[in-house]
Amino acid sequence: MLHCGIVGLPLSGKSTVFNVITRAGAEVKPYAGGKTDPNKAVVEVPDKRFDFLADFHKPKKVTPAQVEFVDLAGLSRGAGKGEGLGNSFLSFVADADALIQVIRCFTNKSVEHPEGSIDPLRDWDIIENEMIFRDLAVIENRLGRLKAKKKLSPDEETEKKLLDLCFEYLLEEKPLRSMELKPEEWRLLRGFSFVTSKPEVILLNLDDSQ
């Protein structure tokens, strides 16, 4: 089953998007009081080809493809460095197969933006940078352990060179998903669950007048 994480700043409308996709009826309000448990719901993927084959063959049991959507706590500045709910938030993101980043474009005087104004590009930049900080920290931790060894195996040498390359790429504020790597290099990185390597969809949350 594919796991898709819904991410964004607080009050960006993530839970509303989650409810629209899943019809789960999750409570729509800011994560408060240190709450870190995300909303979760499983949705069957509509597929006319699957429906046709099921109707044609009439098996005793059918199992359509499913996607689990996870509505994560709002990300804030410093999350990539473990501040606030950062560690908990980014651990959930690391477990996801793909991400939907919700960017607030609507205005609502009763729900003030946590940054004080509506600026979609700034909000996107905050989210991307926090995820980059998280991946940089993971690489630094691993490289530190490798450097502490007296001698590296050939596989570890290969790993170190690749991580050094990824580290420099992230320092340029570019997500790993845009990096051109060979299939075997991606396989080597898979175990790190880099959040910036995951496929991402940007969803602009507009109001009715837009």
JSON list of C-alpha atoms in Angstrom, two decimals:
[
{"chain": "A", "resi": 1, "resn": "MET", "atom": "CA", "xyz": [0.00, 0.00, 0.00]},
{"chain": "A", "resi": 2, "resn": "LEU", "atom": "CA", "xyz": [1.23, 3.48, -0.90]},
{"chain": "A", "resi": 3, "resn": "HIS", "atom": "CA", "xyz": [1.54, 5.90, 2.02]},
{"chain": "A", "resi": 4, "resn": "CYS", "atom": "CA", "xyz": [1.08, 9.59, 1.20]},
{"chain": "A", "resi": 5, "resn": "GLY", "atom": "CA", "xyz": [1.89, 12.30, 3.75]},
{"chain": "A", "resi": 6, "resn": "ILE", "atom": "CA", "xyz": [0.06, 15.65, 3.67]},
{"chain": "A", "resi": 7, "resn": "VAL", "atom": "CA", "xyz": [2.43, 18.38, 4.86]},
{"chain": "A", "resi": 8, "resn": "GLY", "atom": "CA", "xyz": [2.33, 22.15, 5.25]},
{"chain": "A", "resi": 9, "resn": "LEU", "atom": "CA", "xyz": [2.58, 25.01, 7.69]},
{"chain": "A", "resi": 10, "resn": "PRO", "atom": "CA", "xyz": [0.05, 25.27, 10.54]},
{"chain": "A", "resi": 11, "resn": "LEU", "atom": "CA", "xyz": [-3.35, 26.64, 9.40]},
{"chain": "A", "resi": 12, "resn": "SER", "atom": "CA", "xyz": [-2.62, 25.92, 5.74]},
{"chain": "A", "resi": 13, "resn": "GLY", "atom": "CA", "xyz": [-5.75, 23.78, 5.39]},
{"chain": "A", "resi": 14, "resn": "LYS", "atom": "CA", "xyz": [-4.10, 20.36, 5.46]},
{"chain": "A", "resi": 15, "resn": "SER", "atom": "CA", "xyz": [-6.88, 18.70, 7.46]},
{"chain": "A", "resi": 16, "resn": "THR", "atom": "CA", "xyz": [-9.52, 20.15, 5.13]},
{"chain": "A", "resi": 17, "resn": "VAL", "atom": "CA", "xyz": [-7.63, 18.72, 2.14]},
{"chain": "A", "resi": 18, "resn": "PHE", "atom": "CA", "xyz": [-7.34, 15.41, 4.01]},
{"chain": "A", "resi": 19, "resn": "ASN", "atom": "CA", "xyz": [-11.12, 15.33, 4.55]},
{"chain": "A", "resi": 20, "resn": "VAL", "atom": "CA", "xyz": [-11.85, 16.18, 0.92]},
{"chain": "A", "resi": 21, "resn": "ILE", "atom": "CA", "xyz": [-9.65, 13.34, -0.30]},
{"chain": "A", "resi": 22, "resn": "THR", "atom": "CA", "xyz": [-10.65, 10.72, 2.26]},
{"chain": "A", "resi": 23, "resn": "ARG", "atom": "CA", "xyz": [-14.11, 11.85, 3.49]},
{"chain": "A", "resi": 24, "resn": "ALA", "atom": "CA", "xyz": [-12.83, 10.88, 6.91]},
{"chain": "A", "resi": 25, "resn": "GLY", "atom": "CA", "xyz": [-14.42, 13.75, 8.81]},
{"chain": "A", "resi": 26, "resn": "ALA", "atom": "CA", "xyz": [-11.29, 14.55, 10.81]},
{"chain": "A", "resi": 27, "resn": "GLU", "atom": "CA", "xyz": [-11.53, 17.49, 13.18]},
{"chain": "A", "resi": 28, "resn": "VAL", "atom": "CA", "xyz": [-10.25, 20.64, 11.53]},
{"chain": "A", "resi": 29, "resn": "LYS", "atom": "CA", "xyz": [-8.19, 22.67, 14.00]},
{"chain": "A", "resi": 30, "resn": "PRO", "atom": "CA", "xyz": [-4.52, 23.39, 14.71]},
{"chain": "A", "resi": 31, "resn": "TYR", "atom": "CA", "xyz": [-2.48, 20.67, 16.35]},
{"chain": "A", "resi": 32, "resn": "ALA", "atom": "CA", "xyz": [-2.30, 21.87, 19.94]},
{"chain": "A", "resi": 33, "resn": "GLY", "atom": "CA", "xyz": [-1.01, 20.83, 23.31]},
{"chain": "A", "resi": 34, "resn": "GLY", "atom": "CA", "xyz": [1.91, 18.92, 21.85]},
{"chain": "A", "resi": 35, "resn": "LYS", "atom": "CA", "xyz": [-0.37, 16.59, 19.90]},
{"chain": "A", "resi": 36, "resn": "THR", "atom": "CA", "xyz": [1.65, 14.63, 17.37]},
{"chain": "A", "resi": 37, "resn": "ASP", "atom": "CA", "xyz": [-0.67, 11.78, 16.37]},
{"chain": "A", "resi": 38, "resn": "PRO", "atom": "CA", "xyz": [-1.63, 12.30, 12.72]},
{"chain": "A", "resi": 39, "resn": "ASN", "atom": "CA", "xyz": [-5.02, 11.70, 11.11]},
{"chain": "A", "resi": 40, "resn": "LYS", "atom": "CA", "xyz": [-4.99, 8.61, 8.91]},
{"chain": "A", "resi": 41, "resn": "ALA", "atom": "CA", "xyz": [-7.40, 7.14, 6.37]},
{"chain": "A", "resi": 42, "resn": "VAL", "atom": "CA", "xyz": [-7.21, 4.52, 3.62]},
{"chain": "A", "resi": 43, "resn": "VAL", "atom": "CA", "xyz": [-8.77, 5.28, 0.24]},
{"chain": "A", "resi": 44, "resn": "GLU", "atom": "CA", "xyz": [-9.44, 2.85, -2.60]},
{"chain": "A", "resi": 45, "resn": "VAL", "atom": "CA", "xyz": [-8.00, 3.99, -5.93]},
{"chain": "A", "resi": 46, "resn": "PRO", "atom": "CA", "xyz": [-10.71, 4.36, -8.62]},
{"chain": "A", "resi": 47, "resn": "ASP", "atom": "CA", "xyz": [-9.80, 2.23, -11.62]},
{"chain": "A", "resi": 48, "resn": "LYS", "atom": "CA", "xyz": [-12.27, 1.47, -14.42]},
{"chain": "A", "resi": 49, "resn": "ARG", "atom": "CA", "xyz": [-10.00, -1.27, -15.77]},
{"chain": "A", "resi": 50, "resn": "PHE", "atom": "CA", "xyz": [-10.09, -3.02, -12.40]},
{"chain": "A", "resi": 51, "resn": "ASP", "atom": "CA", "xyz": [-13.88, -2.67, -12.24]},
{"chain": "A", "resi": 52, "resn": "PHE", "atom": "CA", "xyz": [-14.22, -4.13, -15.75]},
{"chain": "A", "resi": 53, "resn": "LEU", "atom": "CA", "xyz": [-12.01, -7.13, -14.99]},
{"chain": "A", "resi": 54, "resn": "ALA", "atom": "CA", "xyz": [-13.76, -7.77, -11.68]},
{"chain": "A", "resi": 55, "resn": "ASP", "atom": "CA", "xyz": [-17.16, -7.65, -13.38]},
{"chain": "A", "resi": 56, "resn": "PHE", "atom": "CA", "xyz": [-15.96, -9.87, -16.22]},
{"chain": "A", "resi": 57, "resn": "HIS", "atom": "CA", "xyz": [-14.26, -12.58, -14.15]},
{"chain": "A", "resi": 58, "resn": "LYS", "atom": "CA", "xyz": [-16.51, -12.26, -11.06]},
{"chain": "A", "resi": 59, "resn": "PRO", "atom": "CA", "xyz": [-13.95, -13.53, -8.52]},
{"chain": "A", "resi": 60, "resn": "LYS", "atom": "CA", "xyz": [-15.05, -14.39, -4.97]},
{"chain": "A", "resi": 61, "resn": "LYS", "atom": "CA", "xyz": [-12.89, -11.61, -3.58]},
{"chain": "A", "resi": 62, "resn": "VAL", "atom": "CA", "xyz": [-11.52, -8.42, -5.09]},
{"chain": "A", "resi": 63, "resn": "THR", "atom": "CA", "xyz": [-8.84, -6.19, -3.59]},
{"chain": "A", "resi": 64, "resn": "PRO", "atom": "CA", "xyz": [-8.48, -2.79, -5.27]},
{"chain": "A", "resi": 65, "resn": "ALA", "atom": "CA", "xyz": [-5.34, -0.71, -4.95]},
{"chain": "A", "resi": 66, "resn": "GLN", "atom": "CA", "xyz": [-5.32, 1.43, -1.82]},
{"chain": "A", "resi": 67, "resn": "VAL", "atom": "CA", "xyz": [-3.54, 4.57, -0.64]},
{"chain": "A", "resi": 68, "resn": "GLU", "atom": "CA", "xyz": [-3.17, 5.59, 2.99]},
{"chain": "A", "resi": 69, "resn": "PHE", "atom": "CA", "xyz": [-3.26, 9.36, 3.47]},
{"chain": "A", "resi": 70, "resn": "VAL", "atom": "CA", "xyz": [-1.66, 10.79, 6.61]},
{"chain": "A", "resi": 71, "resn": "ASP", "atom": "CA", "xyz": [-2.48, 14.34, 7.75]},
{"chain": "A", "resi": 72, "resn": "LEU", "atom": "CA", "xyz": [0.63, 15.43, 9.61]},
{"chain": "A", "resi": 73, "resn": "ALA", "atom": "CA", "xyz": [1.02, 18.14, 12.25]},
{"chain": "A", "resi": 74, "resn": "GLY", "atom": "CA", "xyz": [1.84, 21.57, 10.84]},
{"chain": "A", "resi": 75, "resn": "LEU", "atom": "CA", "xyz": [5.52, 22.10, 10.20]},
{"chain": "A", "resi": 76, "resn": "SER", "atom": "CA", "xyz": [7.16, 25.21, 11.64]},
{"chain": "A", "resi": 77, "resn": "ARG", "atom": "CA", "xyz": [10.54, 26.89, 11.42]},
{"chain": "A", "resi": 78, "resn": "GLY", "atom": "CA", "xyz": [13.23, 24.90, 13.20]},
{"chain": "A", "resi": 79, "resn": "ALA", "atom": "CA", "xyz": [11.59, 21.51, 12.62]},
{"chain": "A", "resi": 80, "resn": "GLY", "atom": "CA", "xyz": [14.59, 20.34, 10.61]},
{"chain": "A", "resi": 81, "resn": "LYS", "atom": "CA", "xyz": [16.73, 20.99, 13.68]},
{"chain": "A", "resi": 82, "resn": "GLY", "atom": "CA", "xyz": [14.38, 19.11, 16.00]},
{"chain": "A", "resi": 83, "resn": "GLU", "atom": "CA", "xyz": [12.58, 22.14, 17.44]},
{"chain": "A", "resi": 84, "resn": "GLY", "atom": "CA", "xyz": [8.89, 21.99, 18.42]},
{"chain": "A", "resi": 85, "resn": "LEU", "atom": "CA", "xyz": [7.20, 18.95, 16.89]},
{"chain": "A", "resi": 86, "resn": "GLY", "atom": "CA", "xyz": [10.03, 18.69, 14.37]},
{"chain": "A", "resi": 87, "resn": "ASN", "atom": "CA", "xyz": [11.45, 15.28, 15.27]},
{"chain": "A", "resi": 88, "resn": "SER", "atom": "CA", "xyz": [8.01, 13.66, 15.44]},
{"chain": "A", "resi": 89, "resn": "PHE", "atom": "CA", "xyz": [6.81, 15.38, 12.27]},
{"chain": "A", "resi": 90, "resn": "LEU", "atom": "CA", "xyz": [9.83, 14.47, 10.19]},
{"chain": "A", "resi": 91, "resn": "SER", "atom": "CA", "xyz": [9.80, 10.87, 11.39]},
{"chain": "A", "resi": 92, "resn": "PHE", "atom": "CA", "xyz": [6.29, 10.54, 9.92]},
{"chain": "A", "resi": 93, "resn": "VAL", "atom": "CA", "xyz": [7.42, 12.23, 6.70]},
{"chain": "A", "resi": 94, "resn": "ALA", "atom": "CA", "xyz": [10.36, 9.84, 6.42]},
{"chain": "A", "resi": 95, "resn": "ASP", "atom": "CA", "xyz": [7.94, 6.89, 6.49]},
{"chain": "A", "resi": 96, "resn": "ALA", "atom": "CA", "xyz": [5.83, 8.26, 3.62]},
{"chain": "A", "resi": 97, "resn": "ASP", "atom": "CA", "xyz": [6.23, 7.12, 0.01]},
{"chain": "A", "resi": 98, "resn": "ALA", "atom": "CA", "xyz": [5.07, 10.44, -1.43]},
{"chain": "A", "resi": 99, "resn": "LEU", "atom": "CA", "xyz": [4.14, 13.91, -0.18]},
{"chain": "A", "resi": 100, "resn": "ILE", "atom": "CA", "xyz": [1.39, 16.43, -0.81]},
{"chain": "A", "resi": 101, "resn": "GLN", "atom": "CA", "xyz": [2.55, 19.88, 0.26]},
{"chain": "A", "resi": 102, "resn": "VAL", "atom": "CA", "xyz": [-0.39, 22.18, 0.99]},
{"chain": "A", "resi": 103, "resn": "ILE", "atom": "CA", "xyz": [0.38, 25.86, 0.43]},
{"chain": "A", "resi": 104, "resn": "ARG", "atom": "CA", "xyz": [-2.02, 28.43, 1.85]},
{"chain": "A", "resi": 105, "resn": "CYS", "atom": "CA", "xyz": [-3.20, 31.01, -0.68]},
{"chain": "A", "resi": 106, "resn": "PHE", "atom": "CA", "xyz": [-6.51, 31.98, 0.96]},
{"chain": "A", "resi": 107, "resn": "THR", "atom": "CA", "xyz": [-7.11, 34.85, 3.38]},
{"chain": "A", "resi": 108, "resn": "ASN", "atom": "CA", "xyz": [-9.20, 34.49, 6.53]},
{"chain": "A", "resi": 109, "resn": "LYS", "atom": "CA", "xyz": [-9.13, 37.20, 9.19]},
{"chain": "A", "resi": 110, "resn": "SER", "atom": "CA", "xyz": [-10.38, 34.76, 11.83]},
{"chain": "A", "resi": 111, "resn": "VAL", "atom": "CA", "xyz": [-7.50, 32.37, 11.10]},
{"chain": "A", "resi": 112, "resn": "GLU", "atom": "CA", "xyz": [-4.31, 34.38, 10.95]},
{"chain": "A", "resi": 113, "resn": "HIS", "atom": "CA", "xyz": [-1.35, 32.96, 9.06]},
{"chain": "A", "resi": 114, "resn": "PRO", "atom": "CA", "xyz": [1.42, 31.89, 11.49]},
{"chain": "A", "resi": 115, "resn": "GLU", "atom": "CA", "xyz": [3.92, 33.97, 9.50]},
{"chain": "A", "resi": 116, "resn": "GLY", "atom": "CA", "xyz": [1.65, 37.04, 9.60]},
{"chain": "A", "resi": 117, "resn": "SER", "atom": "CA", "xyz": [0.90, 37.28, 5.87]},
{"chain": "A", "resi": 118, "resn": "ILE", "atom": "CA", "xyz": [-0.05, 35.23, 2.82]},
{"chain": "A", "resi": 119, "resn": "ASP", "atom": "CA", "xyz": [3.05, 34.45, 0.77]},
{"chain": "A", "resi": 120, "resn": "PRO", "atom": "CA", "xyz": [2.94, 31.07, -1.03]},
{"chain": "A", "resi": 121, "resn": "LEU", "atom": "CA", "xyz": [6.55, 31.19, -2.24]},
{"chain": "A", "resi": 122, "resn": "ARG", "atom": "CA", "xyz": [7.84, 31.96, 1.26]},
{"chain": "A", "resi": 123, "resn": "ASP", "atom": "CA", "xyz": [5.78, 29.13, 2.75]},
{"chain": "A", "resi": 124, "resn": "TRP", "atom": "CA", "xyz": [7.01, 26.65, 0.15]},
{"chain": "A", "resi": 125, "resn": "ASP", "atom": "CA", "xyz": [10.58, 27.77, 0.85]},
{"chain": "A", "resi": 126, "resn": "ILE", "atom": "CA", "xyz": [10.13, 27.24, 4.62]},
{"chain": "A", "resi": 127, "resn": "ILE", "atom": "CA", "xyz": [8.87, 23.68, 4.15]},
{"chain": "A", "resi": 128, "resn": "GLU", "atom": "CA", "xyz": [11.54, 22.76, 1.61]},
{"chain": "A", "resi": 129, "resn": "ASN", "atom": "CA", "xyz": [14.35, 24.19, 3.72]},
{"chain": "A", "resi": 130, "resn": "GLU", "atom": "CA", "xyz": [13.22, 22.40, 6.88]},
{"chain": "A", "resi": 131, "resn": "MET", "atom": "CA", "xyz": [13.19, 19.10, 5.01]},
{"chain": "A", "resi": 132, "resn": "ILE", "atom": "CA", "xyz": [16.62, 19.89, 3.57]},
{"chain": "A", "resi": 133, "resn": "PHE", "atom": "CA", "xyz": [17.92, 20.60, 7.09]},
{"chain": "A", "resi": 134, "resn": "ARG", "atom": "CA", "xyz": [16.62, 17.21, 8.21]},
{"chain": "A", "resi": 135, "resn": "ASP", "atom": "CA", "xyz": [18.39, 15.38, 5.39]},
{"chain": "A", "resi": 136, "resn": "LEU", "atom": "CA", "xyz": [21.61, 17.29, 6.00]},
{"chain": "A", "resi": 137, "resn": "ALA", "atom": "CA", "xyz": [21.50, 16.22, 9.65]},
{"chain": "A", "resi": 138, "resn": "VAL", "atom": "CA", "xyz": [21.03, 12.57, 8.65]},
{"chain": "A", "resi": 139, "resn": "ILE", "atom": "CA", "xyz": [24.01, 12.73, 6.29]},
{"chain": "A", "resi": 140, "resn": "GLU", "atom": "CA", "xyz": [26.21, 14.50, 8.86]},
{"chain": "A", "resi": 141, "resn": "ASN", "atom": "CA", "xyz": [25.41, 11.82, 11.40]},
{"chain": "A", "resi": 142, "resn": "ARG", "atom": "CA", "xyz": [26.27, 8.99, 9.03]},
{"chain": "A", "resi": 143, "resn": "LEU", "atom": "CA", "xyz": [29.44, 10.65, 7.72]},
{"chain": "A", "resi": 144, "resn": "GLY", "atom": "CA", "xyz": [30.57, 11.21, 11.30]},
{"chain": "A", "resi": 145, "resn": "ARG", "atom": "CA", "xyz": [30.30, 7.50, 12.00]},
{"chain": "A", "resi": 146, "resn": "LEU", "atom": "CA", "xyz": [32.16, 6.62, 8.81]},
{"chain": "A", "resi": 147, "resn": "LYS", "atom": "CA", "xyz": [34.96, 9.08, 9.53]},
{"chain": "A", "resi": 148, "resn": "ALA", "atom": "CA", "xyz": [35.39, 7.59, 13.01]},
{"chain": "A", "resi": 149, "resn": "LYS", "atom": "CA", "xyz": [36.38, 4.27, 11.47]},
{"chain": "A", "resi": 150, "resn": "LYS", "atom": "CA", "xyz": [40.06, 3.55, 10.95]},
{"chain": "A", "resi": 151, "resn": "LYS", "atom": "CA", "xyz": [39.47, 1.93, 7.60]},
{"chain": "A", "resi": 152, "resn": "LEU", "atom": "CA", "xyz": [36.45, 1.80, 5.33]},
{"chain": "A", "resi": 153, "resn": "SER", "atom": "CA", "xyz": [35.36, -1.16, 3.26]},
{"chain": "A", "resi": 154, "resn": "PRO", "atom": "CA", "xyz": [34.92, -0.66, -0.51]},
{"chain": "A", "resi": 155, "resn": "ASP", "atom": "CA", "xyz": [31.14, -0.43, -0.03]},
{"chain": "A", "resi": 156, "resn": "GLU", "atom": "CA", "xyz": [31.58, 2.17, 2.70]},
{"chain": "A", "resi": 157, "resn": "GLU", "atom": "CA", "xyz": [33.92, 4.18, 0.49]},
{"chain": "A", "resi": 158, "resn": "THR", "atom": "CA", "xyz": [31.24, 4.18, -2.21]},
{"chain": "A", "resi": 159, "resn": "GLU", "atom": "CA", "xyz": [28.62, 5.20, 0.32]},
{"chain": "A", "resi": 160, "resn": "LYS", "atom": "CA", "xyz": [30.78, 8.03, 1.65]},
{"chain": "A", "resi": 161, "resn": "LYS", "atom": "CA", "xyz": [31.42, 9.46, -1.80]},
{"chain": "A", "resi": 162, "resn": "LEU", "atom": "CA", "xyz": [27.71, 9.38, -2.61]},
{"chain": "A", "resi": 163, "resn": "LEU", "atom": "CA", "xyz": [26.73, 10.99, 0.70]},
{"chain": "A", "resi": 164, "resn": "ASP", "atom": "CA", "xyz": [29.34, 13.71, 0.21]},
{"chain": "A", "resi": 165, "resn": "LEU", "atom": "CA", "xyz": [27.80, 14.40, -3.19]},
{"chain": "A", "resi": 166, "resn": "CYS", "atom": "CA", "xyz": [24.29, 14.53, -1.71]},
{"chain": "A", "resi": 167, "resn": "PHE", "atom": "CA", "xyz": [25.46, 16.81, 1.10]},
{"chain": "A", "resi": 168, "resn": "GLU", "atom": "CA", "xyz": [26.89, 19.36, -1.33]},
{"chain": "A", "resi": 169, "resn": "TYR", "atom": "CA", "xyz": [23.71, 19.20, -3.41]},
{"chain": "A", "resi": 170, "resn": "LEU", "atom": "CA", "xyz": [21.53, 19.90, -0.38]},
{"chain": "A", "resi": 171, "resn": "LEU", "atom": "CA", "xyz": [23.76, 22.80, 0.65]},
{"chain": "A", "resi": 172, "resn": "GLU", "atom": "CA", "xyz": [22.72, 24.43, -2.63]},
{"chain": "A", "resi": 173, "resn": "GLU", "atom": "CA", "xyz": [19.13, 24.27, -1.25]},
{"chain": "A", "resi": 174, "resn": "LYS", "atom": "CA", "xyz": [18.08, 21.71, -3.84]},
{"chain": "A", "resi": 175, "resn": "PRO", "atom": "CA", "xyz": [16.00, 18.63, -2.93]},
{"chain": "A", "resi": 176, "resn": "LEU", "atom": "CA", "xyz": [17.48, 15.23, -3.62]},
{"chain": "A", "resi": 177, "resn": "ARG", "atom": "CA", "xyz": [14.50, 14.28, -5.80]},
{"chain": "A", "resi": 178, "resn": "SER", "atom": "CA", "xyz": [15.90, 16.55, -8.52]},
{"chain": "A", "resi": 179, "resn": "MET", "atom": "CA", "xyz": [19.33, 14.95, -8.38]},
{"chain": "A", "resi": 180, "resn": "GLU", "atom": "CA", "xyz": [20.38, 12.79, -11.33]},
{"chain": "A", "resi": 181, "resn": "LEU", "atom": "CA", "xyz": [21.60, 9.48, -9.94]},
{"chain": "A", "resi": 182, "resn": "LYS", "atom": "CA", "xyz": [21.94, 5.95, -11.25]},
{"chain": "A", "resi": 183, "resn": "PRO", "atom": "CA", "xyz": [19.39, 3.33, -10.14]},
{"chain": "A", "resi": 184, "resn": "GLU", "atom": "CA", "xyz": [21.99, 1.57, -8.00]},
{"chain": "A", "resi": 185, "resn": "GLU", "atom": "CA", "xyz": [22.81, 4.87, -6.28]},
{"chain": "A", "resi": 186, "resn": "TRP", "atom": "CA", "xyz": [19.15, 5.44, -5.43]},
{"chain": "A", "resi": 187, "resn": "ARG", "atom": "CA", "xyz": [19.02, 1.92, -4.00]},
{"chain": "A", "resi": 188, "resn": "LEU", "atom": "CA", "xyz": [21.99, 2.74, -1.79]},
{"chain": "A", "resi": 189, "resn": "LEU", "atom": "CA", "xyz": [20.22, 5.84, -0.45]},
{"chain": "A", "resi": 190, "resn": "ARG", "atom": "CA", "xyz": [16.87, 4.12, 0.14]},
{"chain": "A", "resi": 191, "resn": "GLY", "atom": "CA", "xyz": [17.67, 3.08, 3.69]},
{"chain": "A", "resi": 192, "resn": "PHE", "atom": "CA", "xyz": [18.17, 6.70, 4.78]},
{"chain": "A", "resi": 193, "resn": "SER", "atom": "CA", "xyz": [14.55, 7.67, 3.99]},
{"chain": "A", "resi": 194, "resn": "PHE", "atom": "CA", "xyz": [15.61, 11.12, 2.84]},
{"chain": "A", "resi": 195, "resn": "VAL", "atom": "CA", "xyz": [12.49, 13.30, 2.88]},
{"chain": "A", "resi": 196, "resn": "THR", "atom": "CA", "xyz": [13.64, 15.49, -0.02]},
{"chain": "A", "resi": 197, "resn": "SER", "atom": "CA", "xyz": [14.02, 12.42, -2.23]},
{"chain": "A", "resi": 198, "resn": "LYS", "atom": "CA", "xyz": [10.30, 11.61, -2.09]},
{"chain": "A", "resi": 199, "resn": "PRO", "atom": "CA", "xyz": [7.93, 12.48, -4.96]},
{"chain": "A", "resi": 200, "resn": "GLU", "atom": "CA", "xyz": [6.02, 15.63, -4.10]},
{"chain": "A", "resi": 201, "resn": "VAL", "atom": "CA", "xyz": [2.83, 17.33, -5.32]},
{"chain": "A", "resi": 202, "resn": "ILE", "atom": "CA", "xyz": [2.30, 21.02, -4.55]},
{"chain": "A", "resi": 203, "resn": "LEU", "atom": "CA", "xyz": [-1.35, 21.81, -3.76]},
{"chain": "A", "resi": 204, "resn": "LEU", "atom": "CA", "xyz": [-2.35, 25.48, -3.69]},
{"chain": "A", "resi": 205, "resn": "ASN", "atom": "CA", "xyz": [-5.21, 25.96, -1.21]},
{"chain": "A", "resi": 206, "resn": "LEU", "atom": "CA", "xyz": [-7.37, 28.76, -2.64]},
{"chain": "A", "resi": 207, "resn": "ASP", "atom": "CA", "xyz": [-10.57, 30.40, -1.44]},
{"chain": "A", "resi": 208, "resn": "ASP", "atom": "CA", "xyz": [-13.78, 30.53, -3.50]},
{"chain": "A", "resi": 209, "resn": "SER", "atom": "CA", "xyz": [-12.98, 33.95, -4.95]},
{"chain": "A", "resi": 210, "resn": "GLN", "atom": "CA", "xyz": [-9.72, 32.72, -6.45]}
]
